[in-house]
Coordinates of C-alpha atoms in Angstrom, one line a residue:
Chain F
X316 CA 0.0 0.0 0.0
X317 CA 0.9 3.6 -0.4
X318 CA 1.9 5.7 2.6
X319 CA -0.8 7.4 4.6
X320 CA -3.6 8.7 2.5
X321 CA -5.9 11.5 3.6
X322 CA -9.3 12.1 2.2
X323 CA -12.0 14.6 2.7
X324 CA -15.4 13.0 2.5
X325 CA -18.5 15.0 1.6
X326 CA -21.8 13.5 2.4
X327 CA -24.8 14.4 0.2
X328 CA -28.4 13.6 1.1
X329 CA -30.0 14.0 -2.3
X330 CA -29.1 12.9 -5.8
X331 CA -30.1 16.2 -7.5
X332 CA -28.1 18.3 -5.1
X333 CA -25.2 15.9 -5.7
X334 CA -25.4 16.3 -9.5
X335 CA -25.3 20.0 -9.4
X336 CA -22.7 19.9 -6.6
X337 CA -20.3 17.8 -8.7
X338 CA -20.4 20.3 -11.5
X339 CA -19.7 23.3 -9.2
X340 CA -17.0 21.5 -7.3
X341 CA -15.2 20.5 -10.6
X342 CA -15.5 24.1 -11.8
X343 CA -13.9 25.4 -8.7
X344 CA -10.8 23.2 -9.6
X345 CA -11.1 20.5 -6.9
X346 CA -10.3 17.0 -8.2
X347 CA -12.8 14.4 -7.1
X348 CA -11.4 10.9 -6.3
X349 CA -14.8 9.1 -6.7
X350 CA -18.5 9.3 -5.7
X351 CA -20.2 6.4 -4.0
X352 CA -23.9 6.0 -4.2
X353 CA -26.5 3.5 -2.8
X354 CA -28.1 3.3 -6.3
X355 CA -27.1 4.4 -9.8
X356 CA -27.5 8.1 -10.3
X357 CA -28.2 8.9 -13.9
X358 CA -26.0 11.5 -15.4
X359 CA -23.4 11.3 -12.6
X360 CA -20.8 9.7 -14.9
X361 CA -21.3 12.6 -17.4
X362 CA -20.8 15.4 -14.8
X363 CA -17.8 13.5 -13.4
X364 CA -16.4 13.4 -16.9
X365 CA -16.2 9.7 -17.3
X366 CA -15.9 8.2 -20.7
X367 CA -18.5 5.7 -21.9
X368 CA -17.9 2.1 -20.9
X369 CA -16.4 -0.1 -23.6
X370 CA -18.1 -3.2 -22.2
X371 CA -20.5 -3.4 -25.1
X372 CA -17.5 -3.9 -27.4
X373 CA -16.3 -6.7 -25.1
X374 CA -19.7 -8.3 -25.2
X375 CA -19.7 -8.1 -29.0
X376 CA -16.3 -9.7 -29.3
X377 CA -17.1 -12.5 -26.9
X378 CA -20.4 -13.1 -28.8
X379 CA -18.5 -13.3 -32.1
X380 CA -16.2 -15.9 -30.4
X381 CA -19.3 -17.9 -29.4
X382 CA -20.6 -17.8 -33.0
X383 CA -17.4 -19.0 -34.6
X384 CA -16.8 -21.7 -31.9
X385 CA -20.3 -23.1 -32.4
X386 CA -20.1 -23.1 -36.2
X387 CA -16.7 -24.6 -36.3
X388 CA -17.6 -27.3 -33.8
X389 CA -20.8 -28.4 -35.5
X390 CA -19.4 -28.2 -39.0
X391 CA -16.2 -30.1 -38.1
X392 CA -18.0 -32.8 -35.9
X393 CA -20.9 -33.6 -38.2
X394 CA -19.4 -32.6 -41.5
X395 CA -15.8 -34.0 -41.4
X396 CA -15.0 -36.0 -38.2
X397 CA -17.9 -38.4 -38.3
X398 CA -20.4 -37.6 -41.1
X399 CA -23.7 -39.4 -40.7
X400 CA -26.8 -39.3 -42.8
X401 CA -29.6 -38.0 -40.6
X402 CA -33.1 -37.6 -42.1
X403 CA -31.5 -37.3 -45.5
X404 CA -30.0 -33.9 -44.7
X405 CA -26.7 -32.7 -46.0
X406 CA -23.7 -33.4 -43.7
X407 CA -23.2 -29.6 -43.3
X408 CA -26.6 -28.1 -43.2
X409 CA -26.8 -24.6 -41.7
X410 CA -30.4 -24.3 -40.6
X411 CA -30.3 -27.0 -37.9
X412 CA -27.0 -25.5 -36.6
X413 CA -28.7 -22.1 -35.9
X414 CA -30.2 -22.9 -32.5
X415 CA -26.9 -24.1 -30.9
X416 CA -25.0 -21.3 -32.6
X417 CA -27.4 -18.7 -31.2
X418 CA -27.2 -20.2 -27.7
X419 CA -23.4 -20.3 -27.6
X420 CA -23.2 -16.8 -28.9
X421 CA -25.4 -15.6 -26.1
X422 CA -23.7 -17.7 -23.5
X423 CA -20.1 -16.6 -24.3
X424 CA -21.2 -13.0 -24.8
X425 CA -22.9 -12.9 -21.4
X426 CA -20.2 -14.8 -19.4
X427 CA -17.3 -12.9 -21.1
X428 CA -18.8 -9.5 -20.6
X429 CA -19.6 -10.2 -16.9
X430 CA -16.1 -11.6 -16.3
X431 CA -14.7 -8.4 -17.9
X432 CA -16.9 -6.2 -15.7
X433 CA -15.7 -8.0 -12.6
X434 CA -12.1 -7.7 -13.6
X435 CA -12.1 -4.0 -14.6
X436 CA -14.2 -3.1 -11.6
X437 CA -11.9 -5.0 -9.3
X438 CA -14.7 -7.1 -7.8
X439 CA -13.4 -10.2 -6.1
X440 CA -14.9 -12.3 -3.3
X441 CA -12.0 -12.0 -0.9
X442 CA -11.5 -8.2 -1.2
X443 CA -12.6 -5.8 1.5
X444 CA -13.2 -2.4 0.0
X445 CA -11.8 0.8 1.5
X446 CA -14.9 2.3 2.8
X447 CA -15.2 6.1 3.1
X448 CA -18.5 6.1 4.8
X449 CA -20.7 3.0 5.6
X450 CA -23.8 5.0 4.8
X451 CA -22.9 5.1 1.1
X452 CA -24.6 1.8 0.6
X453 CA -27.6 2.8 2.7
X454 CA -29.0 6.2 1.8
X455 CA -26.1 8.8 1.4
X456 CA -24.1 9.8 -1.6
X457 CA -20.4 10.0 -0.5
X458 CA -17.8 12.1 -2.4
X459 CA -14.2 11.2 -1.7
X460 CA -11.6 14.0 -2.3
X461 CA -8.0 12.8 -2.3
X462 CA -5.9 15.5 -0.6
X463 CA -2.8 14.3 -2.4
X464 CA -4.4 15.2 -5.7
X465 CA -5.3 18.7 -4.5
X466 CA -2.0 20.2 -3.4
X467 CA -2.9 23.8 -4.1
X468 CA -5.9 23.8 -1.8
X469 CA -6.2 23.6 2.0
X470 CA -8.5 21.3 3.9
X471 CA -10.7 24.2 5.0
X472 CA -10.9 25.6 1.5
X473 CA -12.1 22.3 0.1
X474 CA -14.5 21.9 3.0
X475 CA -16.1 25.2 2.3
X476 CA -16.4 24.4 -1.4
X477 CA -18.1 21.1 -0.5
X478 CA -20.5 22.8 1.9
X479 CA -21.3 25.4 -0.7
X480 CA -22.0 22.7 -3.2
X481 CA -24.6 21.2 -0.9
X482 CA -22.8 18.6 1.2
X483 CA -24.7 18.0 4.5
X484 CA -21.4 17.1 6.3
X485 CA -17.7 16.9 5.6
X486 CA -15.5 14.4 7.4
X487 CA -11.9 13.4 7.2
X488 CA -10.8 9.8 6.5
X489 CA -7.3 8.4 6.7
X490 CA -6.2 5.1 5.3
X491 CA -2.9 3.5 6.1
Chain W
X1015 CA -52.1 15.1 -0.3
X1016 CA -51.3 11.5 -1.1
X1017 CA -51.4 11.6 -4.9
X1018 CA -48.2 11.5 -6.8
X1019 CA -49.3 11.7 -10.4
X1020 CA -52.5 11.7 -12.3
X1021 CA -51.0 9.5 -14.9
X1022 CA -49.5 6.7 -12.8
X1023 CA -50.1 5.2 -9.4
X1024 CA -47.2 5.4 -7.0
X1025 CA -44.9 2.3 -7.1
X1026 CA -43.9 2.5 -3.5
X1027 CA -46.5 3.4 -0.9
X1028 CA -46.4 4.2 2.8
X1029 CA -44.2 7.4 2.5
X1030 CA -40.9 5.4 2.4
X1031 CA -37.5 7.0 2.4
X1032 CA -34.4 5.6 0.9
X1033 CA -33.2 4.5 4.4
X1034 CA -36.5 2.7 5.0
X1035 CA -35.9 0.6 1.9
X1036 CA -32.6 -0.7 3.3
X1037 CA -34.2 -1.3 6.6
X1038 CA -37.4 -3.0 5.5
X1039 CA -35.7 -5.4 3.1
X1040 CA -32.6 -6.2 5.1
X1041 CA -34.5 -6.9 8.2
X1042 CA -35.7 -10.4 7.0
X1043 CA -32.1 -11.4 6.4
X1044 CA -30.9 -10.1 9.7
X1045 CA -33.6 -11.5 12.0
X1046 CA -34.3 -15.1 12.8
X1047 CA -36.8 -16.9 10.6
X1048 CA -40.5 -16.7 11.6
X1049 CA -42.6 -19.6 12.8
X1050 CA -44.5 -19.4 9.4
X1051 CA -41.2 -19.8 7.6
X1052 CA -40.3 -22.9 9.7
X1053 CA -43.7 -24.4 9.0
X1054 CA -43.4 -23.9 5.3
X1055 CA -39.9 -25.3 5.3
X1056 CA -41.0 -28.4 7.2
X1057 CA -43.8 -29.1 4.7
X1058 CA -41.5 -28.5 1.8
X1059 CA -38.8 -30.8 3.3
X1060 CA -41.4 -33.6 3.7
X1061 CA -42.2 -33.3 0.0
X1062 CA -38.6 -33.2 -0.8
X1063 CA -37.7 -36.3 1.3
X1064 CA -40.6 -38.4 -0.1
X1065 CA -39.7 -37.3 -3.6
X1066 CA -36.1 -38.1 -3.0
X1067 CA -37.0 -41.6 -2.1
X1068 CA -38.9 -41.9 -5.4
X1069 CA -36.0 -40.5 -7.4
X1070 CA -33.6 -43.0 -5.7
X1071 CA -35.9 -45.9 -6.5
X1072 CA -36.2 -44.7 -10.1
X1073 CA -32.4 -44.5 -10.5
X1074 CA -32.0 -47.9 -8.9
X1075 CA -34.7 -49.7 -10.9
X1076 CA -34.9 -47.7 -14.1
X1077 CA -37.7 -45.8 -15.7
X1078 CA -39.9 -48.9 -15.6
X1079 CA -41.2 -47.7 -12.2
X1080 CA -43.0 -44.9 -14.0
X1081 CA -46.4 -45.6 -15.7
X1082 CA -45.0 -45.3 -19.2
X1083 CA -45.8 -48.1 -21.7
X1084 CA -44.9 -48.9 -25.3
X1085 CA -47.4 -46.4 -26.7
X1086 CA -47.1 -43.6 -24.2
X1087 CA -43.4 -43.1 -23.9
X1088 CA -43.6 -39.5 -22.7
X1089 CA -46.1 -38.6 -20.0
X1090 CA -45.7 -36.9 -16.6
X1091 CA -42.0 -36.5 -17.0
X1092 CA -42.0 -34.4 -20.1
X1093 CA -45.3 -32.7 -19.0
X1094 CA -43.6 -31.6 -15.8
X1095 CA -40.4 -30.6 -17.7
X1096 CA -42.3 -28.3 -20.1
X1097 CA -44.4 -26.9 -17.2
X1098 CA -41.4 -26.0 -15.0
X1099 CA -39.5 -24.4 -17.9
X1100 CA -42.6 -22.4 -18.7
X1101 CA -42.9 -21.2 -15.1
X1102 CA -39.4 -19.9 -15.4
X1103 CA -40.2 -17.5 -18.2
X1104 CA -41.8 -14.8 -16.2
X1105 CA -38.6 -14.1 -14.3
X1106 CA -36.5 -13.4 -17.3
X1107 CA -39.4 -11.5 -19.0
X1108 CA -39.7 -9.2 -16.0
X1109 CA -36.0 -8.7 -15.6
X1110 CA -35.0 -8.4 -19.3
X1111 CA -37.9 -7.4 -21.5
X1112 CA -39.5 -5.0 -19.0
X1113 CA -36.1 -3.5 -18.4
X1114 CA -35.6 -2.8 -22.1
X1115 CA -39.1 -1.3 -22.2
X1116 CA -38.2 0.9 -19.1
X1117 CA -41.1 -0.5 -17.1
X1118 CA -40.3 0.7 -13.6
X1119 CA -42.9 -1.4 -11.9
X1120 CA -40.7 -4.4 -12.5
X1121 CA -38.3 -3.2 -9.8
X1122 CA -39.9 -4.5 -6.7
X1123 CA -40.8 -7.9 -8.2
X1124 CA -37.8 -8.8 -10.4
X1125 CA -35.6 -10.3 -7.8
X1126 CA -38.1 -12.8 -6.5
X1127 CA -39.2 -13.6 -10.1
X1128 CA -35.6 -14.3 -11.2
X1129 CA -35.1 -16.5 -8.2
X1130 CA -38.2 -18.4 -9.2
X1131 CA -36.8 -18.7 -12.8
X1132 CA -33.6 -20.3 -11.6
X1133 CA -35.2 -22.8 -9.2
X1134 CA -37.9 -23.7 -11.8
X1135 CA -35.3 -24.4 -14.4
X1136 CA -33.4 -26.6 -12.0
X1137 CA -36.6 -28.5 -11.3
X1138 CA -37.3 -28.7 -15.1
X1139 CA -33.9 -30.1 -15.9
X1140 CA -34.3 -33.0 -13.5
X1141 CA -37.0 -34.6 -15.7
X1142 CA -35.2 -35.1 -18.9
X1143 CA -32.1 -36.2 -16.9
X1144 CA -34.2 -38.8 -15.0
X1145 CA -35.9 -39.9 -18.2
X1146 CA -32.5 -40.8 -19.6
X1147 CA -32.6 -43.4 -16.9
X1148 CA -28.8 -43.5 -16.4
X1149 CA -28.3 -40.1 -14.9
X1150 CA -24.6 -40.4 -14.6
X1151 CA -24.3 -40.9 -18.3
X1152 CA -26.8 -38.2 -19.2
X1153 CA -24.4 -35.3 -19.2
X1154 CA -22.0 -37.4 -21.2
X1155 CA -24.5 -38.3 -23.9
X1156 CA -26.0 -34.9 -24.2
X1157 CA -22.9 -32.8 -24.5
X1158 CA -20.4 -32.9 -27.4
X1159 CA -17.6 -34.5 -25.4
X1160 CA -15.0 -36.9 -26.9
X1161 CA -16.1 -40.4 -26.1
X1162 CA -15.3 -44.0 -26.2
X1163 CA -17.4 -44.8 -29.3
X1164 CA -14.8 -43.7 -31.8
X1165 CA -15.5 -40.1 -32.8
X1166 CA -19.2 -40.4 -32.5
X1167 CA -20.6 -36.9 -31.7
X1168 CA -23.9 -35.6 -30.4
X1169 CA -26.5 -35.1 -33.1
X1170 CA -26.8 -31.3 -33.8
X1171 CA -29.8 -31.9 -36.1
X1172 CA -31.9 -33.0 -33.1
X1173 CA -34.2 -30.6 -31.2
X1174 CA -33.5 -32.6 -28.1
X1175 CA -29.9 -31.5 -28.3
X1176 CA -30.9 -27.9 -29.0
X1177 CA -32.9 -28.2 -25.8
X1178 CA -29.7 -29.1 -23.8
X1179 CA -28.0 -26.0 -25.1
X1180 CA -31.0 -23.8 -24.8
X1181 CA -31.8 -24.8 -21.2
X1182 CA -28.3 -24.7 -20.0
X1183 CA -27.6 -21.3 -21.6
X1184 CA -30.9 -20.0 -20.2
X1185 CA -30.0 -21.2 -16.8
X1186 CA -26.5 -19.8 -16.8
X1187 CA -27.4 -16.4 -18.2
X1188 CA -30.4 -16.1 -15.8
X1189 CA -28.2 -17.0 -12.9
X1190 CA -25.6 -14.5 -13.8
X1191 CA -28.1 -11.7 -14.4
X1192 CA -29.7 -12.5 -11.0
X1193 CA -26.4 -12.5 -9.2
X1194 CA -25.2 -9.3 -10.8
X1195 CA -28.3 -7.7 -9.4
X1196 CA -27.7 -9.1 -6.0
X1197 CA -24.2 -7.8 -5.6
X1198 CA -25.0 -4.2 -4.5
X1199 CA -27.7 -5.4 -2.1
X1200 CA -25.3 -7.8 -0.5
X1201 CA -23.1 -4.8 0.2
X1202 CA -26.0 -3.1 2.0
X1203 CA -26.3 -6.1 4.3
X1204 CA -22.6 -6.2 4.8
X1205 CA -22.4 -2.5 5.8
X1206 CA -25.3 -2.8 8.1
X1207 CA -23.7 -5.8 9.7
X1208 CA -20.5 -3.8 10.3
X1209 CA -22.5 -1.1 12.0
X1210 CA -24.3 -3.7 14.1
X1211 CA -20.9 -5.3 15.0
X1212 CA -21.8 -8.7 13.5
X1213 CA -18.4 -9.4 11.8
X1214 CA -19.3 -13.0 10.7
X1215 CA -22.3 -11.8 8.7
X1216 CA -20.2 -8.9 7.4
X1217 CA -17.5 -11.2 6.1
X1218 CA -20.0 -13.6 4.5
X1219 CA -21.9 -10.9 2.8
X1220 CA -18.7 -9.1 1.8
X1221 CA -17.6 -12.2 0.0
X1222 CA -21.0 -12.5 -1.6
X1223 CA -20.9 -8.9 -2.7
X1224 CA -17.4 -9.3 -4.2
X1225 CA -16.3 -6.2 -2.2
X1226 CA -18.8 -3.9 -3.8
X1227 CA -18.4 -0.2 -3.1
X1228 CA -20.8 1.5 -5.4
X1229 CA -18.5 4.0 -7.0
X1230 CA -19.9 6.1 -9.9
X1231 CA -17.6 4.4 -12.4
X1232 CA -18.7 0.9 -11.2
X1233 CA -22.4 1.9 -11.3
X1234 CA -21.9 3.2 -14.9
X1235 CA -20.4 -0.2 -16.0
X1236 CA -23.0 -2.1 -13.9
X1237 CA -25.8 -0.4 -15.8
X1238 CA -24.2 -1.1 -19.1
X1239 CA -23.8 -4.7 -18.1
X1240 CA -27.4 -5.0 -17.0
X1241 CA -28.7 -3.4 -20.2
X1242 CA -26.7 -5.8 -22.4
X1243 CA -27.6 -8.8 -20.4
X1244 CA -31.2 -7.7 -20.8
X1245 CA -30.7 -7.4 -24.5
X1246 CA -29.1 -10.9 -24.7
X1247 CA -31.8 -12.5 -22.5
X1248 CA -34.7 -11.1 -24.4
X1249 CA -34.2 -13.3 -27.5
X1250 CA -33.2 -16.0 -25.1
X1251 CA -36.6 -16.0 -23.4
X1252 CA -38.2 -16.4 -26.7
X1253 CA -35.8 -19.0 -28.0
X1254 CA -35.9 -21.3 -25.0
X1255 CA -39.6 -22.2 -25.2
X1256 CA -39.5 -22.0 -29.0
X1257 CA -36.9 -24.8 -28.9
X1258 CA -38.8 -26.7 -26.3
X1259 CA -41.8 -26.6 -28.6
X1260 CA -39.7 -27.9 -31.5
X1261 CA -39.2 -31.1 -29.5
X1262 CA -42.8 -31.7 -30.6
X1263 CA -43.2 -29.6 -33.7
X1264 CA -40.4 -31.3 -35.7
X1265 CA -41.9 -34.7 -35.1
X1266 CA -44.5 -36.4 -37.3
X1267 CA -47.0 -37.2 -34.5
X1268 CA -50.5 -35.8 -35.2
X1269 CA -51.2 -33.0 -32.7
X1270 CA -47.5 -32.2 -32.3
X1271 CA -46.5 -31.4 -35.9
X1272 CA -47.6 -27.8 -35.8
X1273 CA -46.0 -24.6 -36.8
X1274 CA -48.1 -22.6 -34.3
X1275 CA -46.2 -24.2 -31.4
X1276 CA -43.3 -21.8 -31.0
X1277 CA -45.3 -18.6 -30.4
X1278 CA -48.0 -20.5 -28.6
X1279 CA -45.6 -22.2 -26.2
X1280 CA -43.9 -18.9 -25.5
X1281 CA -47.2 -17.2 -24.7
X1282 CA -48.2 -20.1 -22.5
X1283 CA -44.9 -20.0 -20.7
X1284 CA -45.3 -16.3 -19.9
X1285 CA -48.9 -16.9 -18.9
X1286 CA -48.0 -19.7 -16.4
X1287 CA -44.9 -17.9 -15.3
X1288 CA -46.8 -14.8 -14.3
X1289 CA -49.3 -16.9 -12.5
X1290 CA -46.6 -18.5 -10.4
X1291 CA -44.9 -15.1 -9.7
X1292 CA -48.3 -13.9 -8.4
X1293 CA -48.8 -17.0 -6.3
X1294 CA -45.3 -16.6 -4.7
X1295 CA -45.4 -12.8 -4.3
X1296 CA -48.9 -12.7 -2.8
X1297 CA -47.6 -14.9 0.0
X1298 CA -44.1 -13.2 0.3
X1299 CA -45.5 -9.7 0.6
X1300 CA -47.7 -10.7 3.5
X1301 CA -45.2 -12.9 5.3
X1302 CA -42.4 -10.3 5.0
X1303 CA -44.7 -7.3 5.4
X1304 CA -43.7 -5.9 2.0
X1305 CA -47.2 -4.5 1.1
X1306 CA -45.7 -1.0 0.5
X1307 CA -43.3 -2.3 -2.2
X1308 CA -45.4 -5.0 -3.9
X1309 CA -48.7 -3.0 -4.2
X1310 CA -52.1 -3.7 -5.6
X1311 CA -50.9 -1.7 -8.6
X1312 CA -48.1 -4.2 -9.3
X1313 CA -50.6 -7.1 -8.9
X1314 CA -53.0 -5.4 -11.3
X1315 CA -50.3 -4.9 -13.9
X1316 CA -49.3 -8.6 -13.7
X1317 CA -52.9 -9.6 -14.0
X1318 CA -53.1 -7.5 -17.2
X1319 CA -50.2 -9.5 -18.7
X1320 CA -52.1 -12.7 -17.7
X1321 CA -55.2 -11.4 -19.7
X1322 CA -53.0 -10.8 -22.7
X1323 CA -51.1 -14.0 -22.7
X1324 CA -54.1 -16.0 -21.6
X1325 CA -56.0 -14.7 -24.6
X1326 CA -53.1 -15.5 -27.0
X1327 CA -53.2 -19.1 -25.6
X1328 CA -56.9 -19.2 -26.1
X1329 CA -56.6 -18.1 -29.7
X1330 CA -53.9 -20.7 -30.3
X1331 CA -56.2 -23.5 -29.0
X1332 CA -58.9 -22.4 -31.3
X1333 CA -56.5 -22.1 -34.2
X1334 CA -55.2 -25.6 -33.6
X1335 CA -58.8 -27.0 -33.7
X1336 CA -59.6 -25.0 -36.9
X1337 CA -56.4 -26.1 -38.7
X1338 CA -56.9 -29.7 -37.8
X1339 CA -60.2 -29.6 -39.6
X1340 CA -59.1 -27.2 -42.4
X1341 CA -56.0 -29.1 -43.3
X1342 CA -58.1 -32.1 -44.2
X1343 CA -55.5 -34.5 -42.8
X1344 CA -57.6 -37.3 -41.2
X1345 CA -54.9 -38.3 -38.6
X1346 CA -54.6 -34.7 -37.5
X1347 CA -58.4 -34.3 -37.4
X1348 CA -58.7 -37.4 -35.3
X1349 CA -56.1 -36.4 -32.9
X1350 CA -58.1 -33.3 -32.1
X1351 CA -61.4 -35.0 -32.1
X1352 CA -59.9 -37.5 -29.6
X1353 CA -58.7 -34.6 -27.4
X1354 CA -62.1 -33.0 -27.3
X1355 CA -64.3 -36.2 -27.2
X1356 CA -62.0 -39.1 -26.2
X1357 CA -61.1 -40.7 -22.9
X1358 CA -58.9 -37.7 -21.9
X1359 CA -61.7 -35.1 -22.6
X1360 CA -61.8 -34.3 -18.9
X1361 CA -58.2 -33.1 -19.1
X1362 CA -58.9 -31.1 -22.3
X1363 CA -61.9 -29.4 -20.8
X1364 CA -60.1 -28.7 -17.6
X1365 CA -57.4 -27.0 -19.6
X1366 CA -59.9 -25.0 -21.6
X1367 CA -61.7 -23.8 -18.4
X1368 CA -58.6 -23.0 -16.5
X1369 CA -56.7 -21.3 -19.3
X1370 CA -59.3 -19.7 -21.6
X1371 CA -62.2 -18.8 -19.4
X1372 CA -60.6 -18.0 -16.0
X1373 CA -58.1 -15.3 -17.0
X1374 CA -60.9 -13.4 -18.8
X1375 CA -62.3 -12.7 -15.3
X1376 CA -59.4 -10.3 -14.9
X1377 CA -61.2 -7.8 -17.3
X1378 CA -63.2 -6.9 -14.2
X1379 CA -61.2 -4.4 -12.2
X1380 CA -62.6 -5.6 -8.9
X1381 CA -61.3 -9.1 -9.6
X1382 CA -57.9 -8.1 -10.9
X1383 CA -57.3 -5.8 -7.8
X1384 CA -58.5 -8.4 -5.3
X1385 CA -55.8 -10.3 -3.5
X1386 CA -58.0 -13.4 -2.8
X1387 CA -59.3 -13.6 -6.4
X1388 CA -55.8 -13.2 -7.9
X1389 CA -54.4 -15.9 -5.6
X1390 CA -57.1 -18.4 -6.5
X1391 CA -56.9 -17.6 -10.2
X1392 CA -53.1 -17.8 -10.3
X1393 CA -53.3 -21.3 -9.0
X1394 CA -56.1 -22.2 -11.4
X1395 CA -53.9 -20.9 -14.3
X1396 CA -51.0 -23.1 -13.2
X1397 CA -53.2 -26.1 -13.0
X1398 CA -54.6 -25.3 -16.4
X1399 CA -51.1 -25.0 -17.9
X1400 CA -50.1 -28.3 -16.5
X1401 CA -53.1 -29.9 -18.2
X1402 CA -52.2 -28.1 -21.4
X1403 CA -48.8 -29.9 -21.6
X1404 CA -50.4 -33.2 -20.4
X1405 CA -53.1 -33.0 -23.1
X1406 CA -50.6 -32.2 -25.9
X1407 CA -48.2 -35.1 -24.8
X1408 CA -50.5 -37.9 -23.6
X1409 CA -53.5 -37.5 -25.9
X1410 CA -51.3 -37.3 -29.0
X1411 CA -49.5 -40.5 -28.0
X1412 CA -52.1 -42.8 -26.4
X1413 CA -53.9 -43.4 -29.7
X1414 CA -51.3 -43.8 -32.5
X1415 CA -51.7 -45.0 -36.1
X1416 CA -52.3 -48.7 -35.0
X1417 CA -55.5 -49.1 -33.1
X1418 CA -54.2 -52.4 -31.6
X1419 CA -51.7 -50.4 -29.6
X1420 CA -54.1 -47.9 -28.3
X1421 CA -53.8 -47.6 -24.5
X1422 CA -54.2 -45.3 -21.5
X1423 CA -51.6 -43.8 -19.2
X1424 CA -51.8 -44.3 -15.5
X1425 CA -49.3 -42.5 -13.2
X1426 CA -47.6 -44.6 -10.6
X1427 CA -46.5 -43.5 -7.1
X1428 CA -43.1 -42.7 -8.7
X1429 CA -44.5 -40.4 -11.3
X1430 CA -46.3 -38.5 -8.6
X1431 CA -43.3 -38.7 -6.3
X1432 CA -40.9 -37.1 -8.7
X1433 CA -43.3 -34.2 -9.3
X1434 CA -43.6 -33.8 -5.5
X1435 CA -39.8 -33.9 -5.3
X1436 CA -39.5 -30.9 -7.6
X1437 CA -42.1 -29.0 -5.5
X1438 CA -40.1 -29.8 -2.4
X1439 CA -36.9 -28.7 -4.1
X1440 CA -38.5 -25.5 -5.5
X1441 CA -40.1 -24.4 -2.3
X1442 CA -37.1 -25.3 -0.1
X1443 CA -34.9 -23.3 -2.4
X1444 CA -37.3 -20.3 -2.5
X1445 CA -37.6 -20.2 1.3
X1446 CA -33.9 -20.3 1.7
X1447 CA -33.6 -17.5 -0.8
X1448 CA -36.2 -15.5 0.9
X1449 CA -34.4 -15.9 4.3
X1450 CA -30.8 -15.3 3.3
X1451 CA -31.1 -13.0 0.2
X1452 CA -32.9 -9.6 0.0
X1453 CA -36.1 -10.5 -1.8
X1454 CA -36.5 -7.0 -3.4
X1455 CA -33.9 -5.2 -5.4
X1456 CA -33.0 -2.4 -3.0
X1457 CA -30.7 -0.4 -5.3
X1458 CA -33.4 -0.2 -8.0
X1459 CA -36.2 0.6 -5.7
X1460 CA -34.1 3.3 -4.0
X1461 CA -33.6 4.9 -7.4
X1462 CA -37.3 5.4 -7.9
X1463 CA -38.2 6.6 -4.4
X1464 CA -37.8 10.2 -5.5
X1465 CA -40.1 9.9 -8.5
X1466 CA -42.2 6.8 -8.0
X1467 CA -43.2 6.9 -4.3
X1468 CA -46.1 8.5 -2.6
X1469 CA -43.8 10.5 -0.4
X1470 CA -42.3 13.0 -2.7
X1471 CA -45.6 13.7 -4.4
X1472 CA -47.0 16.6 -2.4
X1473 CA -43.8 18.0 -1.0
X1474 CA -41.4 18.4 -3.9
X1475 CA -43.1 18.4 -7.2
X1476 CA -45.4 21.5 -7.5
X1477 CA -46.1 20.8 -11.2
X1478 CA -47.9 17.7 -10.2
X1479 CA -50.2 19.6 -7.9
X1480 CA -51.2 21.9 -10.7
X1481 CA -52.1 19.0 -12.9
X1482 CA -54.0 17.4 -10.1
X1483 CA -56.1 20.6 -9.7
X1484 CA -57.0 20.7 -13.3
X1485 CA -57.9 17.0 -13.2
X1486 CA -60.3 17.1 -10.3

């Protein structure tokens, strides 16, 4: 771990106050580490300046893998490795291969995307997160400000900016 | 004033705050189980234990212990299989299709419905596996694995194999979708446990929540994942029962060989699935005191879906009858004449009464907003849908092309026992879920408290008051 890290933690009661607060805090030059919410707040990623997630691309690529895997498997198994006449159909006949191809496309796409999500979001069963405020999963929106990223500003200055932006309380949090 | 909008009823009643949501829903997980829960668990366990004995006997002696004969080779097993798979459909419909259509009323019912889907699919899968007789070889035969018979592979031209892929994909994707939704809610229980000083619970739920924190970036990705999973599951919902129907439709048995089967089976599945969701939720909301989250409005909307799908099913029955006559195929015509008039007419007419007539009662507002009526009708619909599958399977098989082999099907104790086994399994699993997992998606319900609850109504949205005034 890094050396001691100091954070200022602003607590917001309402998602609309939070949304306008984030904009004014960013305009005042304070860098926000992250905002933690009990539920998804729509538009928060935009005001925080986050880029759109690329998970849809991952899902598409995994889906494509599923399609090719399914087609290769069926064509090779029934067409070349052990060709058998079934109901007078061609050895390689695409229509009956569609259901399995569709299912494997969906399966690989879903599993691959979810695994990617878990990895990029650092979600693991044995990981205890660094919690800034336990109420962030209950009913409060919690904004963490890393003091190391805001050298130019004093604690009291940032506190007053947070208060002005609508934070109902501002606390300090230290991690070792 | 207690009116939130002139257009829509509030989705959460009782003036709940965001904090109340965490409290009301986590409380079941934190407290000890109620007497009612233990009673229900005891009854389910008895079913499970008796059923388990029947399953063991079946595996020891083979499928001969069932009442199947040379003519009727599929009976209760496949009836139950199709019935359970159908039950599962409502869960994915609620979580996927209604999410894509931005139906916010799905939010307090999706968790329980998805759990129902998963347990129902597990129950369904036991039947084809048992029917293979040698369960331990079942997986090996059904999957394209290298084997000892040279390079003999599974037959990808067979709808039965498509079923294996469809059901297992459906199960896996539904499970993942359900679990992804549970992650933020496990974190709520973890943090409450830390505050209460229960570190054992905190550690267990932290492991279950994968260390969820709820950062804005994670929520953004999470929503993107949920939306794509919904997009992937939507065709999956339609494909699964379509493929199940192809088990019948691609055959040449009169009464099965029908192109209407795929859409008709899907509608029937959603119909029976919603009935089962209603049966379960009407009990859950009372036992766990969740009346403010699962309101009469939710029940009414589900009943409307039952009217729609029930009517589709009714139209399909009549279409089948018409086509059997209009096609001029005498075997097809006889299959349907035999259904309506033959020795299984009682099953056919039970199906017609339960599925075609009973849901039409929901046109009456008083009935579709009545808890008692909804509960009774939801059970009637499920009975009717079981008969539908029974009628399709057994009446088409018991009189085949050769009258000398015509026969009847009589279930044995083991047929009944395995059905009871799945009931025991399903209800034990659902009760454990209801005790240890949050039954309502807290994060989603919290996100609509501001716009969809009674509370905000009068206080914070002055525009609404104006429109109320003009309305009254």
